[in-house]
Short mmCIF file of C-alpha atoms in Angstrom, two decimals:
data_model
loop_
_atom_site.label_atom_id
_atom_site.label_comp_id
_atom_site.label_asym_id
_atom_site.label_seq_id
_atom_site.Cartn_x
_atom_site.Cartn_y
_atom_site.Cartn_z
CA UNK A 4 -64.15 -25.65 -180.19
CA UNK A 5 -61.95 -24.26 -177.22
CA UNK A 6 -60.15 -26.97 -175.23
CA UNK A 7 -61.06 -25.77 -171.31
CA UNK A 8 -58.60 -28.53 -170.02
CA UNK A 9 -55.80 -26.45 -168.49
CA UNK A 10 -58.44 -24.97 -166.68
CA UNK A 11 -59.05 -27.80 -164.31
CA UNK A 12 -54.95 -28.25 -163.49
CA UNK A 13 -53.84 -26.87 -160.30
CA UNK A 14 -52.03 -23.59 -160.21
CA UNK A 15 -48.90 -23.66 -158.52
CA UNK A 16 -45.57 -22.94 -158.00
CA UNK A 17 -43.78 -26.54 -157.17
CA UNK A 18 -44.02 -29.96 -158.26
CA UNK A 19 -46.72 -31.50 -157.47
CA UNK A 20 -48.05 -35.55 -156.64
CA UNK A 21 -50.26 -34.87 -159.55
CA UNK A 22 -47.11 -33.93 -162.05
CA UNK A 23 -45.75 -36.75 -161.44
CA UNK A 24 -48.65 -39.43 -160.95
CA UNK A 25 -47.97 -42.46 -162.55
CA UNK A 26 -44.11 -42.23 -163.30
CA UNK A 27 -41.13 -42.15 -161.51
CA UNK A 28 -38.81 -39.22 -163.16
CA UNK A 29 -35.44 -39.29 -162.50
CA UNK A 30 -34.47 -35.42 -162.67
CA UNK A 31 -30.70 -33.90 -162.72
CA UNK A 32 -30.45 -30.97 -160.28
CA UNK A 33 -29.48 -27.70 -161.72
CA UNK A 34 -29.84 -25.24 -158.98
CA UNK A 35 -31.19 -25.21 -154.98
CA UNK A 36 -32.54 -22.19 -153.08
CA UNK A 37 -32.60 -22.52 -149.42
CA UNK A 38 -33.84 -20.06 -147.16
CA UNK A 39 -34.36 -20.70 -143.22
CA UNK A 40 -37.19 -18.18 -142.73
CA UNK A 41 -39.69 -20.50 -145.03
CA UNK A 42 -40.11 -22.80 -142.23
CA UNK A 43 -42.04 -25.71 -144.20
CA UNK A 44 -40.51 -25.75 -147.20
CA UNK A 45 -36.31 -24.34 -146.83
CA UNK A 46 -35.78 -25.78 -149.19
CA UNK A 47 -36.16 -25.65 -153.23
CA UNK A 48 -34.60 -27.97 -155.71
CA UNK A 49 -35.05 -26.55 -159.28
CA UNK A 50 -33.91 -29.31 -162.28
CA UNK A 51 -33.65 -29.90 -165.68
CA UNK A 52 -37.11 -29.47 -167.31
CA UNK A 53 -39.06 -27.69 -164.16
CA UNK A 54 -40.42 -24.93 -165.74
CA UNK A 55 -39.48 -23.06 -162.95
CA UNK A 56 -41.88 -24.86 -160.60
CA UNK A 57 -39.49 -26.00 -158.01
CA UNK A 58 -39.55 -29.82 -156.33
CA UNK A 59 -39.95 -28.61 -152.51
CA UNK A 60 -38.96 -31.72 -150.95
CA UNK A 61 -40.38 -32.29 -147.15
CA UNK A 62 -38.10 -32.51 -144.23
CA UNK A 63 -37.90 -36.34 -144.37
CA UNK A 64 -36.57 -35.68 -147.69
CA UNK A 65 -34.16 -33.40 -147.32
CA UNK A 66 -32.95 -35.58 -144.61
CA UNK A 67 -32.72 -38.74 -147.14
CA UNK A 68 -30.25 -36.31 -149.50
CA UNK A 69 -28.20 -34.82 -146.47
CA UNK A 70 -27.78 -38.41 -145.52
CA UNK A 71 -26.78 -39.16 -149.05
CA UNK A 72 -24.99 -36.12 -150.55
CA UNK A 73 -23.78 -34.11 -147.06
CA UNK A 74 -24.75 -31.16 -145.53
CA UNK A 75 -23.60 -28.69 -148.47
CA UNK A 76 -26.08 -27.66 -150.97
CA UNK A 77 -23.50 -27.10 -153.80
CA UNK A 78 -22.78 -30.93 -153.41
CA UNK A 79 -26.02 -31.57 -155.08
CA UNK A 80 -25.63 -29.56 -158.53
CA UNK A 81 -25.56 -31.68 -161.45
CA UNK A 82 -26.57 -34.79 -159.02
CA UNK A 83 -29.61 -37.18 -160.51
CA UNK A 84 -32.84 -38.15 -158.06
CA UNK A 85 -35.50 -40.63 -158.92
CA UNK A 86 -38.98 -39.52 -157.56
CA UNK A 87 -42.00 -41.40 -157.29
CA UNK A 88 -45.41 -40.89 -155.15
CA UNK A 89 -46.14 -42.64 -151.81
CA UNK A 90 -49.42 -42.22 -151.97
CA UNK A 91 -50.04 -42.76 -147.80
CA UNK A 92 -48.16 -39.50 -147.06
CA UNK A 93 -49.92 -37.68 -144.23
CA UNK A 94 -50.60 -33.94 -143.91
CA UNK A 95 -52.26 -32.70 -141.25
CA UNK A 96 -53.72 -36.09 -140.21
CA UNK A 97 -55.31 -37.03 -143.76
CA UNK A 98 -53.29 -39.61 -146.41
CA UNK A 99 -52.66 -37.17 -149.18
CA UNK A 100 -49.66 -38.74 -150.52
CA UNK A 101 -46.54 -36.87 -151.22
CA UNK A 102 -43.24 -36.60 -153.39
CA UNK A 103 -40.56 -39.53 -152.24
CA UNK A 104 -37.21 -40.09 -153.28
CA UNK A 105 -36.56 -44.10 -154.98
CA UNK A 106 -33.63 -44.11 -156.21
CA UNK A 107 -29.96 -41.66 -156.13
CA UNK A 108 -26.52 -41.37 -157.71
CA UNK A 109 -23.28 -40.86 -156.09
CA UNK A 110 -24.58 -42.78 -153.12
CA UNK A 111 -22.89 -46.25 -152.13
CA UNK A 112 -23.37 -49.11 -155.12
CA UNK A 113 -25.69 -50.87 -152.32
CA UNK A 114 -28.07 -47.83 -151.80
CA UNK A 115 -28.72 -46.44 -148.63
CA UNK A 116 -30.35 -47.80 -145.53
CA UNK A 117 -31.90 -45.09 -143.40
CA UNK A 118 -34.61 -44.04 -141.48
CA UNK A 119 -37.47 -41.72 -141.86
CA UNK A 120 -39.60 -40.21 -139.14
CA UNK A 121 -43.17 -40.16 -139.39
CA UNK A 122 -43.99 -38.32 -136.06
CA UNK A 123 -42.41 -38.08 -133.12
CA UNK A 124 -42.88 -41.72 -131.86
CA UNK A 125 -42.58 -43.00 -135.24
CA UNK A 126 -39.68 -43.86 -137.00
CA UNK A 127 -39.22 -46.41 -140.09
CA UNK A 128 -36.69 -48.33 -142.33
CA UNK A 129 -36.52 -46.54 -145.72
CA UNK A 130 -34.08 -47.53 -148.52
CA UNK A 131 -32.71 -45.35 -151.18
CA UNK A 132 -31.31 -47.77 -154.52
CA UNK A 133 -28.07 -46.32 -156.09
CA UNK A 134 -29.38 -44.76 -159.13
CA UNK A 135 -27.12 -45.36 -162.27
CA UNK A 136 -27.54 -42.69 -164.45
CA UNK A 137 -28.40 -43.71 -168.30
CA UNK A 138 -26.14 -41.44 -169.92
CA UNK A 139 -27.61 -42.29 -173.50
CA UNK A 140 -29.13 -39.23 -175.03
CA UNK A 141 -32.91 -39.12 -176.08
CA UNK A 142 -32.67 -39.73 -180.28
CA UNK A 143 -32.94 -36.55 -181.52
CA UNK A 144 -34.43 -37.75 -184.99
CA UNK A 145 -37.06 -39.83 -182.18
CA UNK A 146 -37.75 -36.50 -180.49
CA UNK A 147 -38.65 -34.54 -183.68
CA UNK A 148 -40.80 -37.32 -184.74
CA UNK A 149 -42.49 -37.30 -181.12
CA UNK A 150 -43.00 -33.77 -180.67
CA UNK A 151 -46.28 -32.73 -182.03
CA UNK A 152 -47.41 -35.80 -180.37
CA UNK A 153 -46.02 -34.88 -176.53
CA UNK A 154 -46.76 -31.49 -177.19
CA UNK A 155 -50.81 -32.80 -177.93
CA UNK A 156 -50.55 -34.54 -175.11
CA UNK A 157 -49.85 -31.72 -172.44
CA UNK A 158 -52.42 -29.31 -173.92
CA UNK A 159 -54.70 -31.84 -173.61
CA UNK A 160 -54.14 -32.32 -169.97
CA UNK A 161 -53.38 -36.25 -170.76
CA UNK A 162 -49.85 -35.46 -169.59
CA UNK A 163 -48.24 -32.95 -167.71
CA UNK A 164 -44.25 -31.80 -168.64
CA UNK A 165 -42.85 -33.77 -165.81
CA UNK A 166 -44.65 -36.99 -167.22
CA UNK A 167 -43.70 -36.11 -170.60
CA UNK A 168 -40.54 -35.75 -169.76
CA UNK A 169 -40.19 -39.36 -167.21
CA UNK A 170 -41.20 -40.55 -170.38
CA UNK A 171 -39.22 -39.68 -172.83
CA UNK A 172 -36.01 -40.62 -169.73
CA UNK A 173 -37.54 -44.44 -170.39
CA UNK A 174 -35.09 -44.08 -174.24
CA UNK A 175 -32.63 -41.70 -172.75
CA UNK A 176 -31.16 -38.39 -171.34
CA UNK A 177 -33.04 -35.32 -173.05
CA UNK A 178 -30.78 -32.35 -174.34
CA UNK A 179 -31.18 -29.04 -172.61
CA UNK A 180 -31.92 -28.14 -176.10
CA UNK A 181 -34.88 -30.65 -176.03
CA UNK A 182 -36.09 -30.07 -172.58
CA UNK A 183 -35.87 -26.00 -173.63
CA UNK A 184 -38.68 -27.10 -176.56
CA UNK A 185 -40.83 -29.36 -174.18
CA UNK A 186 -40.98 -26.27 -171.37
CA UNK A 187 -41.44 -23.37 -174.40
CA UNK A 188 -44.00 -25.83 -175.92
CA UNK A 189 -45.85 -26.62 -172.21
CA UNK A 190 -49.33 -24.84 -171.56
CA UNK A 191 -49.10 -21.96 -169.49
CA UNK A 192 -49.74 -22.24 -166.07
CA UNK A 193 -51.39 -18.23 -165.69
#
């Protein structure tokens, strides 16, 4: 029997709504690429565990972390984000939900109060929580033990690596070691 599961997941090279569909990860920030010329999307966030698919966060987003963090990219590096999906995101007039930010660190202990344009007569309140990072590391006895199990899981499209992963952040912070066997042990996306 061949398991044609992988062949109904999206191809693509960013996070996705679907990735992360049901969980809210909370992802460190590794590395950011911005480029001016790509004039939807300047910006890409890569983090621990991406498999080099990129979060490309929208301009309301970007916003929410320059409000946060400041105007300098490098400012971000090493900085947590908690995700989740709003699923009443519009694009190109049609709700297709999108990729919001819940919770950050190194913002103020009360979270932040800002706004968030919708179009250009709309404008409304959105709060960001101050995210305290759980700086407990995922058991690594607990991991072993889990592995054949996550890995089973994301071959069998019943979980992709992001949700794997905002799963395993539930017990604690995963190693680069462990996130390195999650992303080596992740079906291929070719």
């Amino acid at each position: 029997m061949v398991d044609i599961t992988q062949a109904a997941q999206a191809k693509s090279d960013q996070l996705n709504v679907v990735d992360i569909l049901g969980t809210e990860p909370v992802i460190r920030i590794r590395a950011y690429d911005y480029d001016a010329k790509r004039k939807q999307q300047p910006l890409w966030i890569y983090f621990d565990g991406d498999n080099n698919r990129p979060w490309k966060p929208s301009k309301g987003m970007i916003r929410i972390l320059i409000n946060g963090w400041g105007k300098e990219g490098d400012n971000f590096v090493g900085r947590y984000v908690q995700l989740f999906v709003e699923p009443t995101v519009k694009y190109a007039g049609e709700e297709v939900g999108g990729i919001q930010i819940r919770a950050m660190s190194d913002i103020d202990p009360n979270g932040l109060n800002t706004f968030l344009t919708i179009n250009q007569k709309k404008r409304i309140k959105f709060f960001v929580a101050h995210l305290q990072v759980n700086q407990s590391e995922y058991p690594q006895d607990k991991f072993e033990e889990a592995l054949p199990k996550m890995i089973d899981f994301m071959h069998s499209g019943k979980m992709t690596l992001q949700q794997v992963i905002a799963h395993c952040q539930r017990t604690g912070r995963l190693s680069q070691e462990q996130l390195q066997q999650l992303e080596k042990n992740a079906p291929s996306e070719t």
